[in-house]
Short mmCIF file of C-alpha atoms and ligand atoms in Angstrom, two decimals:
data_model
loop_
_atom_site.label_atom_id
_atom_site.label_comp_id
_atom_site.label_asym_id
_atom_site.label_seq_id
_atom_site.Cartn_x
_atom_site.Cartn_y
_atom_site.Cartn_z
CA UNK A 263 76.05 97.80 113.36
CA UNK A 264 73.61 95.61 115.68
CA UNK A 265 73.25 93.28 113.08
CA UNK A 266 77.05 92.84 112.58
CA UNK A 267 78.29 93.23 116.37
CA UNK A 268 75.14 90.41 117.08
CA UNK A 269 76.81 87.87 114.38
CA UNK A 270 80.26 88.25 115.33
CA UNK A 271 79.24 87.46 118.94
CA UNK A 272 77.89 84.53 118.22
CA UNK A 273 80.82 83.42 116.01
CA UNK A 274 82.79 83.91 118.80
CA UNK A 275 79.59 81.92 121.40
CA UNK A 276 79.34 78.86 118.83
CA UNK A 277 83.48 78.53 118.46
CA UNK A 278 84.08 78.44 122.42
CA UNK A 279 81.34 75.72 123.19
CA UNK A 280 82.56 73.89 119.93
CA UNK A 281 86.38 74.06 120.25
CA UNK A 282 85.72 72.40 123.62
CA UNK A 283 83.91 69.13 122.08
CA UNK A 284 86.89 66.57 120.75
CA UNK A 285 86.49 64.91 117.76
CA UNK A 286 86.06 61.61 118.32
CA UNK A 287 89.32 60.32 116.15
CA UNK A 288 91.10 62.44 117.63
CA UNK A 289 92.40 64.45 115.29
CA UNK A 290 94.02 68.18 114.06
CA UNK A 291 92.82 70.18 111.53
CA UNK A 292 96.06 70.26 110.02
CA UNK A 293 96.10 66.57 109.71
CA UNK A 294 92.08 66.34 108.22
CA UNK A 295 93.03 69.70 106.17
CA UNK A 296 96.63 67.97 104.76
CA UNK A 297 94.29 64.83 103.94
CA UNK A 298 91.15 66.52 102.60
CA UNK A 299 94.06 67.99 99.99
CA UNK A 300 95.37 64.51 98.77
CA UNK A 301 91.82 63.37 98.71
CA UNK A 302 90.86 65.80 96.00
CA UNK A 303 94.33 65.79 93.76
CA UNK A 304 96.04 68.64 95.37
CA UNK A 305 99.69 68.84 95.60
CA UNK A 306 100.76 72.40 95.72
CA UNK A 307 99.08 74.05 98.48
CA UNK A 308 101.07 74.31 102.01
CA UNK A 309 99.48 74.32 104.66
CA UNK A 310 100.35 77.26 107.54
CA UNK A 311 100.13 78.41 111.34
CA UNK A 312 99.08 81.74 111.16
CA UNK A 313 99.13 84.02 114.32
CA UNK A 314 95.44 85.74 116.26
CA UNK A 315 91.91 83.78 117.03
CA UNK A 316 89.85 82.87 114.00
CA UNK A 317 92.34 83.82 111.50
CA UNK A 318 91.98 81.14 109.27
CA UNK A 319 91.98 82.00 105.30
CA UNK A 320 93.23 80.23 102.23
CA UNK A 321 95.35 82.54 100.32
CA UNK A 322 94.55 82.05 96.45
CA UNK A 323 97.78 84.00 95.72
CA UNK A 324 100.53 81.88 97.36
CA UNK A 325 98.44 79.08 97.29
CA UNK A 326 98.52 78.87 100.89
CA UNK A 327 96.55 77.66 103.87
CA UNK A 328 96.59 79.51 107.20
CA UNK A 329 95.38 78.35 110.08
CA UNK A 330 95.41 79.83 113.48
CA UNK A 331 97.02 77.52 115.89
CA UNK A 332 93.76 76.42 117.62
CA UNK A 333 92.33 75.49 114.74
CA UNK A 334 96.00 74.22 113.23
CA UNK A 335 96.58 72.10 116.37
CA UNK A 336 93.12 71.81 117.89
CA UNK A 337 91.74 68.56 118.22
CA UNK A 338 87.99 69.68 118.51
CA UNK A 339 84.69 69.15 116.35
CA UNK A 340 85.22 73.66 115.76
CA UNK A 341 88.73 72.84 114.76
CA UNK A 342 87.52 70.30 112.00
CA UNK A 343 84.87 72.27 110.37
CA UNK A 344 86.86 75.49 110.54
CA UNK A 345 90.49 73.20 108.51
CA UNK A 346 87.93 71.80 106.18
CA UNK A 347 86.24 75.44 105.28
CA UNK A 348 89.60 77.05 104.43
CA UNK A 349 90.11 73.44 102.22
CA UNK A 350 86.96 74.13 100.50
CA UNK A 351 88.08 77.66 99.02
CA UNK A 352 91.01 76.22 98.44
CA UNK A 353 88.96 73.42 96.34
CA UNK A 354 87.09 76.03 94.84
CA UNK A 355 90.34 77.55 93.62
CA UNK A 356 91.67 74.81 92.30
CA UNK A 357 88.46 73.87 89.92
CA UNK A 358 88.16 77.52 89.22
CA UNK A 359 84.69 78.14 91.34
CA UNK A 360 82.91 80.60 89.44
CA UNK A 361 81.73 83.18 92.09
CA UNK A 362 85.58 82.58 93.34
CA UNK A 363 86.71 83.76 90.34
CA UNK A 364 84.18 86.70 90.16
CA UNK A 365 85.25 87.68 93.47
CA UNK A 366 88.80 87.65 92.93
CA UNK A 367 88.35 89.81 89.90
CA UNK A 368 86.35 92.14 92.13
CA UNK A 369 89.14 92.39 94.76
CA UNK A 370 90.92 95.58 93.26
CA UNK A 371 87.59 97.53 91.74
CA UNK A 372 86.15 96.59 95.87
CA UNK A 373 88.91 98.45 96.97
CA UNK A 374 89.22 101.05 94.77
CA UNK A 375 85.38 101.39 95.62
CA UNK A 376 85.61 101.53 98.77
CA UNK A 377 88.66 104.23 99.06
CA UNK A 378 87.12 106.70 96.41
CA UNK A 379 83.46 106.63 97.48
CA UNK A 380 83.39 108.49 100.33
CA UNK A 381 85.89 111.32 98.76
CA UNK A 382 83.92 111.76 95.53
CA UNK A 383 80.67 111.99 97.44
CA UNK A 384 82.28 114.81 99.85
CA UNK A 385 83.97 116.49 97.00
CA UNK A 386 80.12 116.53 95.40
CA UNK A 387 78.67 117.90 98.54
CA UNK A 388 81.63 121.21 98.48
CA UNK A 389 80.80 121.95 94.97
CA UNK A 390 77.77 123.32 93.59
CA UNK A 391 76.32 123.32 90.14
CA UNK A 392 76.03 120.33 87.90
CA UNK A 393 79.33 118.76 88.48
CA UNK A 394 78.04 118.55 92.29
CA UNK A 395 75.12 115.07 90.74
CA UNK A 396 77.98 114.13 88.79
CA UNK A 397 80.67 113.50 91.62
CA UNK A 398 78.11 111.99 94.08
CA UNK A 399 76.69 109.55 91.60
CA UNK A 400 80.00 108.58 90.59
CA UNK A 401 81.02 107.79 94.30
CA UNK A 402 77.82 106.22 95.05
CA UNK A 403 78.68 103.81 92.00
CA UNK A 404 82.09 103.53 93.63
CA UNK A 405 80.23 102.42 96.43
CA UNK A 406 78.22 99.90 95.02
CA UNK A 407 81.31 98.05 93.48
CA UNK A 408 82.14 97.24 97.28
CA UNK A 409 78.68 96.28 98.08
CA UNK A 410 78.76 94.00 95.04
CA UNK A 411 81.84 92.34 96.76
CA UNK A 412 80.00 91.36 99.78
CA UNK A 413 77.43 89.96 97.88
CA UNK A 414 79.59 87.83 95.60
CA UNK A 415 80.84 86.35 99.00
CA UNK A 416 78.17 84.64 100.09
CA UNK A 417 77.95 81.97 97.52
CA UNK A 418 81.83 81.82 97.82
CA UNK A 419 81.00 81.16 101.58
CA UNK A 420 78.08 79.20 101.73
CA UNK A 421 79.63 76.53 98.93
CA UNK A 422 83.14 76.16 101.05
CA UNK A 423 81.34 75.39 104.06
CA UNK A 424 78.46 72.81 102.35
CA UNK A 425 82.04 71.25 100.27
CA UNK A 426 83.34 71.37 104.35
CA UNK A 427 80.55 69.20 105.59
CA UNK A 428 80.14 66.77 103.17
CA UNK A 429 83.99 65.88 102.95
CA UNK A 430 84.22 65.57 107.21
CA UNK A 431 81.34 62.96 106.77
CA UNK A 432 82.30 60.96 103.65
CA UNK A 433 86.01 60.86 104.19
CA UNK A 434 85.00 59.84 107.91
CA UNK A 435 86.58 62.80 110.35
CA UNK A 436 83.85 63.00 112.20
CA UNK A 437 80.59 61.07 112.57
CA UNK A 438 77.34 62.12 111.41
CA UNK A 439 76.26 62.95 115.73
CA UNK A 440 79.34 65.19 115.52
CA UNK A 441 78.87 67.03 112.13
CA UNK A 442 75.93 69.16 113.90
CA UNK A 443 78.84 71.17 116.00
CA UNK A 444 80.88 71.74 112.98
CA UNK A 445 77.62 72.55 111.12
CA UNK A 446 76.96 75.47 113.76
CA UNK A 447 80.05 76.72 113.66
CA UNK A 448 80.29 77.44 109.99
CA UNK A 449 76.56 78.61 109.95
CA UNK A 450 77.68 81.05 112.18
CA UNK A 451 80.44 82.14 110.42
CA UNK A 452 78.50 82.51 107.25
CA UNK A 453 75.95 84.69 109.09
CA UNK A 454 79.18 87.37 109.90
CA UNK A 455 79.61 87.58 105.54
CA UNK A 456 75.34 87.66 105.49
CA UNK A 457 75.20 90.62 108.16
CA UNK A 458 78.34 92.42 106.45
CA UNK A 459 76.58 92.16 102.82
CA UNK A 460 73.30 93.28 104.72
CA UNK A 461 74.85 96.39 106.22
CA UNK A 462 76.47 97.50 103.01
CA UNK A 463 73.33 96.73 101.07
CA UNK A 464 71.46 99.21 103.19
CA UNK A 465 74.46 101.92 103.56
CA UNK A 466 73.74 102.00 99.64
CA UNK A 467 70.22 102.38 99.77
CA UNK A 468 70.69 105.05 102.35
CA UNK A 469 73.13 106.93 100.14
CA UNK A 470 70.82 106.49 96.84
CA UNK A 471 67.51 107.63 99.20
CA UNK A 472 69.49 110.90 100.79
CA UNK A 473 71.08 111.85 97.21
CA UNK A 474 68.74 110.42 94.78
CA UNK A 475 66.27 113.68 94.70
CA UNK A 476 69.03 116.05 94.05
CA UNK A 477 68.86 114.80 90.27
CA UNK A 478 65.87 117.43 89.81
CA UNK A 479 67.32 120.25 91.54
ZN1 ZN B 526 85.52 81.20 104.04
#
């Protein structure tokens, strides 16, 4: 929970001193995000305001691109990095990334997961006898379906932001002395997905370590 609560503050740290720092064209990150599109061959993704702080996701399904209006509208080096992230996965998408892919297969078994761990596991713990194992090691596998999910993030991540940076710099948004603020904001975004696929990692091992003996009883 420390290492989570830590990462999302500094999200949050790194996006206010950024978001204040104007790129020097001058421009949105609708307008980079609408040309980093074009740039790669894509036609059939619109582009979206979308309401809250940090909101910003591509939406595989619609093939839509949200962007919270200070990102949307904002003129800053934050703004940049954050429109040419969301155009990454939406890259990714369109050349069928592989750990996309993976991870939008693993959308409905993460949530089934994550809804029928916990109950199995309790419903293992009320009975006794042999069906007791049987319950909590199927909800611990339950479990680890979700974990897998945070996992398969991170290259999903990691890749949107590194295709983020390289298109701000070649297609000339920003120069390089101003690619180090959109470079901080997106590593600091990325360590949010790290810290979430830590905490689940080791929610996993906790459950394995607690139930794991009762195999012999
Ligand atoms: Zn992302």
């Amino acid at each position: 929970m420390i290492l989570a609560g830590l990462a999302q503050a500094k999200v949050s740290s790194t996006y206010n001193k950024y978001s204040r720092v104007p790129n020097r064209r001058g421009l949105t990150g609708e307008q980079v995000a609408a040309q980093m599109l074009i740039q790669a061959g894509i036609h059939d993704v619109r582009i979206e305001r979308v309401a809250g702080h940090l909101t910003d996701h591509y939406d595989p399904r619609t093939k839509t691109l949200r962007l919270s209006s200070g990102v949307y509208d904002g003129r800053s080096v934050a703004a940049l990095g954050i429109a040419a992230h969301e155009t990454g996965h939406a890259i990714q998408h369109d050349t069928g990334y592989v750990f996309l892919v993976l991870r939008s297969t693993l959308v409905p078994l993460s949530n089934l997961g994550s809804t029928l761990a916990w109950p199995l596991i309790l419903i293992g713990l009320l009975f006794g006898g042999s069906s007791s194992n049987m319950f909590i090691t199927l909800g611990i596998l339950f479990y680890a379906l979700a974990v897998l999910f945070t996992v398969v993030t991170l290259p999903v991540e990691f890749n949107a932001s590194s295709r983020a940076l390289h298109m701000l710099e070649d297609q000339y948004f920003l120069d390089a002395d101003e690619i180090g603020g959109a470079r901080k904001v997106l590593s600091a975004a990325a360590m949010t997905y790290v810290a979430a696929a830590a905490v689940a990692i080791l929610q996993l091992l906790r459950l394995i370590a607690i139930f794991g003996g009762r195999r012999d009883e």
